[in-house]
Amino acid sequence: MTITPTLLDGCFVISPRVFNDDRGYFFESYNTQKFNEAAGAEINFVQDNQSFSTKGVLRGLHLQKGEHAQSKLVRVTLGQVLDVAVDVRKGSKTFGQHFAVLLSDTNHQQFFIPRGFAHGFIVLSNTTIFQYKCDNYYNKASEGGLHYGDPALGIDWGLPAEELLVSDKDKELPFLKDAEDFGF
């Protein structure tokens, strides 16, 4: 596996070694020892989530606050998404900056987002199955997030605004300048 750091400290992209032959392909999608070496920390994933979405669905930008903060390791098993992390760590040299990566069922890449980042994705294919590994359990009272269209973030979601399918809840998330301190 190849680990590629991003401009956001702590976030990285994992590219597995894929073995192809006339029967299909095989790759190791997760290995605790290799992952923790790459992360430079011991991450204990405790919850796996999966979502199914159609083209134009934008989920995010979400996070868990306080003691329920989560690191995530995400990947696509069907389709293609643009996956985005935003640094919300006060005092970070990259506070308010984002990183985006294309994840698909053909590139098999994974994206690690540590605690202290808001996360979201937009579906670029007709359908997508998206998987998350989380290092802390979900807690509804600890939900937080940022508005996907915040001009201060400058995220290009790759589709025209009229094609985005966004939940009412996500449409009401605050802009970064109006957001509470998430405690990072």
Tab-separated table of C-alpha atoms in Angstrom:
chain	number	residue	atom	x	y	z
A	1	MET	CA	0.000	0.000	0.000
A	2	THR	CA	1.095	3.545	-0.699
A	3	ILE	CA	0.363	6.338	1.777
A	4	THR	CA	0.120	9.865	0.383
A	5	PRO	CA	-0.044	12.747	2.895
A	6	THR	CA	-2.298	15.681	2.026
A	7	LEU	CA	-1.894	19.398	2.655
A	8	LEU	CA	-3.981	18.920	5.814
A	9	ASP	CA	-1.853	17.541	8.637
A	10	GLY	CA	-3.097	14.097	9.655
A	11	CYS	CA	-5.193	13.410	6.547
A	12	PHE	CA	-3.834	10.926	4.028
A	13	VAL	CA	-4.842	8.871	1.004
A	14	ILE	CA	-4.211	5.138	0.904
A	15	SER	CA	-3.660	3.416	-2.440
A	16	PRO	CA	-3.660	-0.375	-2.119
A	17	ARG	CA	-1.563	-2.752	-4.155
A	18	VAL	CA	-4.101	-4.380	-6.481
A	19	PHE	CA	-3.483	-7.815	-7.978
A	20	ASN	CA	-5.349	-8.195	-11.288
A	21	ASP	CA	-5.714	-11.296	-13.422
A	22	ASP	CA	-8.249	-12.835	-15.795
A	23	ARG	CA	-10.524	-13.707	-12.846
A	24	GLY	CA	-10.745	-10.132	-11.534
A	25	TYR	CA	-8.740	-8.495	-8.765
A	26	PHE	CA	-7.694	-8.867	-5.139
A	27	PHE	CA	-6.346	-6.332	-2.646
A	28	GLU	CA	-5.949	-5.967	1.079
A	29	SER	CA	-8.457	-3.259	2.032
A	30	TYR	CA	-7.414	-2.924	5.669
A	31	ASN	CA	-4.598	-4.076	7.937
A	32	THR	CA	-4.461	-2.647	11.480
A	33	GLN	CA	-0.683	-2.907	11.812
A	34	LYS	CA	0.061	-1.234	8.457
A	35	PHE	CA	-2.604	1.415	8.999
A	36	ASN	CA	-1.358	2.381	12.474
A	37	GLU	CA	2.218	2.592	11.198
A	38	ALA	CA	1.044	4.952	8.460
A	39	ALA	CA	-1.081	7.008	10.863
A	40	GLY	CA	1.725	7.253	13.399
A	41	ALA	CA	-0.827	6.473	16.098
A	42	GLU	CA	-2.916	3.591	17.338
A	43	ILE	CA	-6.372	4.000	15.835
A	44	ASN	CA	-9.000	1.545	17.036
A	45	PHE	CA	-11.949	1.474	14.647
A	46	VAL	CA	-15.128	0.453	16.504
A	47	GLN	CA	-17.967	1.104	14.052
A	48	ASP	CA	-18.483	0.530	10.328
A	49	ASN	CA	-21.154	2.413	8.379
A	50	GLN	CA	-22.361	2.131	4.796
A	51	SER	CA	-24.516	4.410	2.665
A	52	PHE	CA	-26.134	4.073	-0.739
A	53	SER	CA	-26.710	7.243	-2.757
A	54	THR	CA	-27.525	8.366	-6.278
A	55	LYS	CA	-25.887	10.953	-8.521
A	56	GLY	CA	-25.857	14.470	-7.096
A	57	VAL	CA	-26.406	13.448	-3.466
A	58	LEU	CA	-24.200	15.589	-1.240
A	59	ARG	CA	-23.731	14.378	2.327
A	60	GLY	CA	-21.946	16.772	4.647
A	61	LEU	CA	-20.067	18.499	5.933
A	62	HIS	CA	-20.417	16.490	9.160
A	63	LEU	CA	-18.451	15.855	12.343
A	64	GLN	CA	-18.844	14.644	15.898
A	65	LYS	CA	-17.820	17.040	18.680
A	66	GLY	CA	-16.136	16.639	22.053
A	67	GLU	CA	-15.665	13.223	23.606
A	68	HIS	CA	-17.592	11.677	20.719
A	69	ALA	CA	-15.280	13.029	17.995
A	70	GLN	CA	-14.499	10.507	15.270
A	71	SER	CA	-11.653	9.701	12.942
A	72	LYS	CA	-12.871	8.080	9.724
A	73	LEU	CA	-11.368	5.838	7.102
A	74	VAL	CA	-13.610	6.013	4.038
A	75	ARG	CA	-13.822	4.252	0.678
A	76	VAL	CA	-16.164	3.571	-2.223
A	77	THR	CA	-17.090	-0.004	-3.130
A	78	LEU	CA	-19.423	0.935	-5.987
A	79	GLY	CA	-19.371	4.126	-8.033
A	80	GLN	CA	-17.457	7.366	-7.623
A	81	VAL	CA	-17.482	10.317	-5.221
A	82	LEU	CA	-15.584	13.496	-4.566
A	83	ASP	CA	-14.656	13.208	-0.889
A	84	VAL	CA	-13.818	16.344	1.127
A	85	ALA	CA	-12.280	17.090	4.535
A	86	VAL	CA	-12.213	20.560	6.132
A	87	ASP	CA	-9.829	21.422	8.962
A	88	VAL	CA	-11.800	22.842	11.926
A	89	ARG	CA	-8.969	22.657	14.485
A	90	LYS	CA	-8.571	26.093	16.065
A	91	GLY	CA	-4.946	27.140	15.918
A	92	SER	CA	-4.111	24.801	13.044
A	93	LYS	CA	-2.070	26.375	10.249
A	94	THR	CA	-4.634	24.939	7.798
A	95	PHE	CA	-7.787	25.923	9.754
A	96	GLY	CA	-10.683	26.441	7.322
A	97	GLN	CA	-8.843	24.803	4.427
A	98	HIS	CA	-10.091	21.721	2.639
A	99	PHE	CA	-8.736	18.774	0.706
A	100	ALA	CA	-10.706	16.821	-1.898
A	101	VAL	CA	-9.985	13.416	-3.411
A	102	LEU	CA	-11.774	11.287	-5.994
A	103	LEU	CA	-12.652	7.877	-4.529
A	104	SER	CA	-14.022	5.134	-6.755
A	105	ASP	CA	-14.525	1.430	-7.182
A	106	THR	CA	-11.810	1.480	-9.835
A	107	ASN	CA	-9.020	3.381	-8.059
A	108	HIS	CA	-9.738	1.582	-4.724
A	109	GLN	CA	-8.270	4.507	-2.782
A	110	GLN	CA	-9.193	5.238	0.802
A	111	PHE	CA	-9.107	8.547	2.634
A	112	PHE	CA	-8.260	8.925	6.323
A	113	ILE	CA	-9.808	11.903	8.101
A	114	PRO	CA	-8.665	12.334	11.738
A	115	ARG	CA	-10.631	13.964	14.531
A	116	GLY	CA	-10.848	17.726	14.090
A	117	PHE	CA	-12.149	17.701	10.529
A	118	ALA	CA	-15.585	18.095	8.978
A	119	HIS	CA	-16.261	15.524	6.259
A	120	GLY	CA	-18.546	15.232	3.266
A	121	PHE	CA	-18.882	13.774	-0.196
A	122	ILE	CA	-20.832	14.163	-3.416
A	123	VAL	CA	-21.857	11.278	-5.654
A	124	LEU	CA	-20.575	11.648	-9.220
A	125	SER	CA	-21.719	8.265	-10.610
A	126	ASN	CA	-25.288	7.033	-11.107
A	127	THR	CA	-25.135	5.103	-7.819
A	128	THR	CA	-22.574	4.733	-5.066
A	129	ILE	CA	-21.970	2.538	-2.063
A	130	PHE	CA	-19.796	4.385	0.446
A	131	GLN	CA	-18.171	2.773	3.493
A	132	TYR	CA	-16.853	4.389	6.685
A	133	LYS	CA	-14.725	2.974	9.486
A	134	CYS	CA	-15.054	5.139	12.636
A	135	ASP	CA	-12.907	5.145	15.766
A	136	ASN	CA	-15.734	6.261	18.057
A	137	TYR	CA	-19.417	5.495	18.329
A	138	TYR	CA	-22.012	7.838	16.840
A	139	ASN	CA	-23.722	10.152	19.322
A	140	LYS	CA	-26.653	12.237	18.069
A	141	ALA	CA	-26.176	14.956	20.716
A	142	SER	CA	-22.601	15.486	19.475
A	143	GLU	CA	-23.465	16.137	15.822
A	144	GLY	CA	-21.979	19.212	14.206
A	145	GLY	CA	-21.040	20.431	10.796
A	146	LEU	CA	-20.525	23.171	8.255
A	147	HIS	CA	-22.585	24.352	5.311
A	148	TYR	CA	-21.439	22.681	2.098
A	149	GLY	CA	-21.762	25.938	0.145
A	150	ASP	CA	-19.809	28.200	2.491
A	151	PRO	CA	-17.977	30.630	0.160
A	152	ALA	CA	-15.128	30.917	2.686
A	153	LEU	CA	-14.362	27.225	2.144
A	154	GLY	CA	-14.404	27.512	-1.648
A	155	ILE	CA	-15.226	23.855	-2.291
A	156	ASP	CA	-15.869	22.942	-5.929
A	157	TRP	CA	-18.219	19.976	-5.646
A	158	GLY	CA	-17.872	19.158	-9.339
A	159	LEU	CA	-21.575	19.472	-10.222
A	160	PRO	CA	-23.777	22.519	-10.843
A	161	ALA	CA	-25.679	23.745	-7.760
A	162	GLU	CA	-29.040	22.866	-9.346
A	163	GLU	CA	-27.981	19.196	-9.564
A	164	LEU	CA	-27.117	18.844	-5.864
A	165	LEU	CA	-29.428	16.746	-3.695
A	166	VAL	CA	-28.916	17.942	-0.112
A	167	SER	CA	-30.924	17.112	3.015
A	168	ASP	CA	-32.847	19.919	4.702
A	169	LYS	CA	-30.708	19.327	7.795
A	170	ASP	CA	-27.468	19.871	5.832
A	171	LYS	CA	-28.862	23.011	4.198
A	172	GLU	CA	-29.213	24.511	7.692
A	173	LEU	CA	-25.642	23.884	8.840
A	174	PRO	CA	-23.698	27.073	9.715
A	175	PHE	CA	-20.959	28.769	7.737
A	176	LEU	CA	-17.499	28.526	9.298
A	177	LYS	CA	-17.596	32.145	10.532
A	178	ASP	CA	-20.868	31.434	12.381
A	179	ALA	CA	-20.044	27.940	13.651
A	180	GLU	CA	-19.551	27.184	17.299
A	181	ASP	CA	-16.148	26.113	18.537
A	182	PHE	CA	-16.143	22.357	17.886
A	183	GLY	CA	-13.579	21.799	20.628
A	184	PHE	CA	-10.573	20.844	18.499
